[in-house]
């Protein structure tokens, strides 16, 4: 096990009707609030009214900025920074999924910074101060509700990039599984794939003697494998929605990385796809992760065989570990298909003419991944295997 420091300061408020607590929670941090949200789902399903009522009841001044698109855009975050400065906003409430939360985090980091907020993403500056963010989560997927990272798309150059700062972990996150009943099946499935990917990025490590977190990762994966199909079959199944929502937060709050070194190669490759083609992040991961696995599994076949046996209940075979390892990858791929996700670039409607460009951009700052170090040619191979 590696040395580690673990601190996740996000307060989690979980369960039915908890969105009504947002005003009280936000009031502990400020009085002038930016309410940030996405395209329309929160108005359509009545969440907007509840959140607004709670904020007003707490005596808060609310300034609004909606319109965050999936794969959130830098331009809107810049607009949010201007609004916050002009209106002297001291706290941001993000009501939505990863896209809204990441846009809110970007605004929060950008307001006190004298340069352009893209500097953080370009690696030219580090965050020293933020306007804090509170979250009402509407889709379990990104884990951004308690993560230290944000991901944004800069259409100038078609860059989708992320950066990490401990200061960006939200102050609180309100998780009511009932809010997720209205998710389209495709978004539920994309969320499940992203949650699984966050766990697998950590699970596939070269660090030895990490029994506790190995077991936690396996349990977390099995929870999604059991509950995602249940939620798809019965969207208002509270028990299934609750399991998915809590697993989504645990998958990316860094508990599962304690003592380990994660890989993150698949995420980096996927970001090139969703950055260029505006594909949902989870769908891109369903395409890339199995291809990545087929490319790298020989580096530690025993770990892949363990994944097959412990997570997917495939039969062990000590005389043919290769076969067992491949069976686990096959199970993952079948699961993604079963929940309605694409598993090839073709199925995701991604053309093949820019694979080299994506591989180049992805490795611009050097090789990616840790379980497997991937150079540009390796990434290109993986993209070709995903065809
Ligand atoms: O915009 P609205 O109308 O709200 O619709 C959204 C959006 O179209 C809809 N939706 C959300 N909650 C709903 C709902 N529809 C009905 N009922 C509800 N309760 O779902 C669509 C997708 O929303 P989005 O926020 O884009 O989804 P997700 O949470 O998957 O976020 C994806 C973004 O997060 C980034 C991804 O790269 C991507 O940009 N990630 C952020 C991470 C982080 N900050 O730690 C880590 C992740 O690996 C990921 O990269
Ligand atoms: Zn992800």
Short mmCIF file of C-alpha atoms in Angstrom, two decimals, residues 23 26-27 30-36 51-65 83-84 87-93:
data_model
loop_
_atom_site.label_atom_id
_atom_site.label_comp_id
_atom_site.label_asym_id
_atom_site.label_seq_id
_atom_site.Cartn_x
_atom_site.Cartn_y
_atom_site.Cartn_z
CA UNK A 23 -31.28 27.24 1.61
CA UNK A 26 -26.12 27.70 1.58
CA UNK A 27 -26.85 30.40 4.17
CA UNK A 30 -23.02 33.46 1.95
CA UNK A 31 -25.96 35.69 1.26
CA UNK A 32 -25.61 36.42 -2.46
CA UNK A 33 -26.06 33.20 -4.37
CA UNK A 34 -25.54 32.23 -8.00
CA UNK A 35 -28.07 29.51 -8.84
CA UNK A 36 -26.49 27.55 -11.70
CA UNK A 51 -34.79 24.97 -4.59
CA UNK A 52 -35.80 28.59 -5.19
CA UNK A 53 -38.32 28.44 -2.34
CA UNK A 54 -35.72 27.00 0.02
CA UNK A 55 -33.16 29.67 -0.92
CA UNK A 56 -35.68 32.49 -0.56
CA UNK A 57 -36.99 31.13 2.75
CA UNK A 58 -33.42 31.29 4.03
CA UNK A 59 -33.37 35.01 3.15
CA UNK A 60 -30.81 34.67 0.34
CA UNK A 61 -30.42 36.93 -2.69
CA UNK A 62 -30.48 34.74 -5.78
CA UNK A 63 -28.96 35.52 -9.16
CA UNK A 64 -29.53 32.90 -11.84
CA UNK A 65 -27.51 31.43 -14.67
CA UNK A 83 -21.91 37.91 -13.36
CA UNK A 84 -20.48 36.82 -10.00
CA UNK A 87 -23.23 40.94 -8.44
CA UNK A 88 -20.73 40.27 -5.64
CA UNK A 89 -21.81 36.64 -5.37
CA UNK A 90 -20.31 34.78 -2.41
CA UNK A 91 -21.66 31.24 -2.93
CA UNK A 92 -22.72 29.12 -5.91
CA UNK A 93 -25.50 26.53 -5.83
#
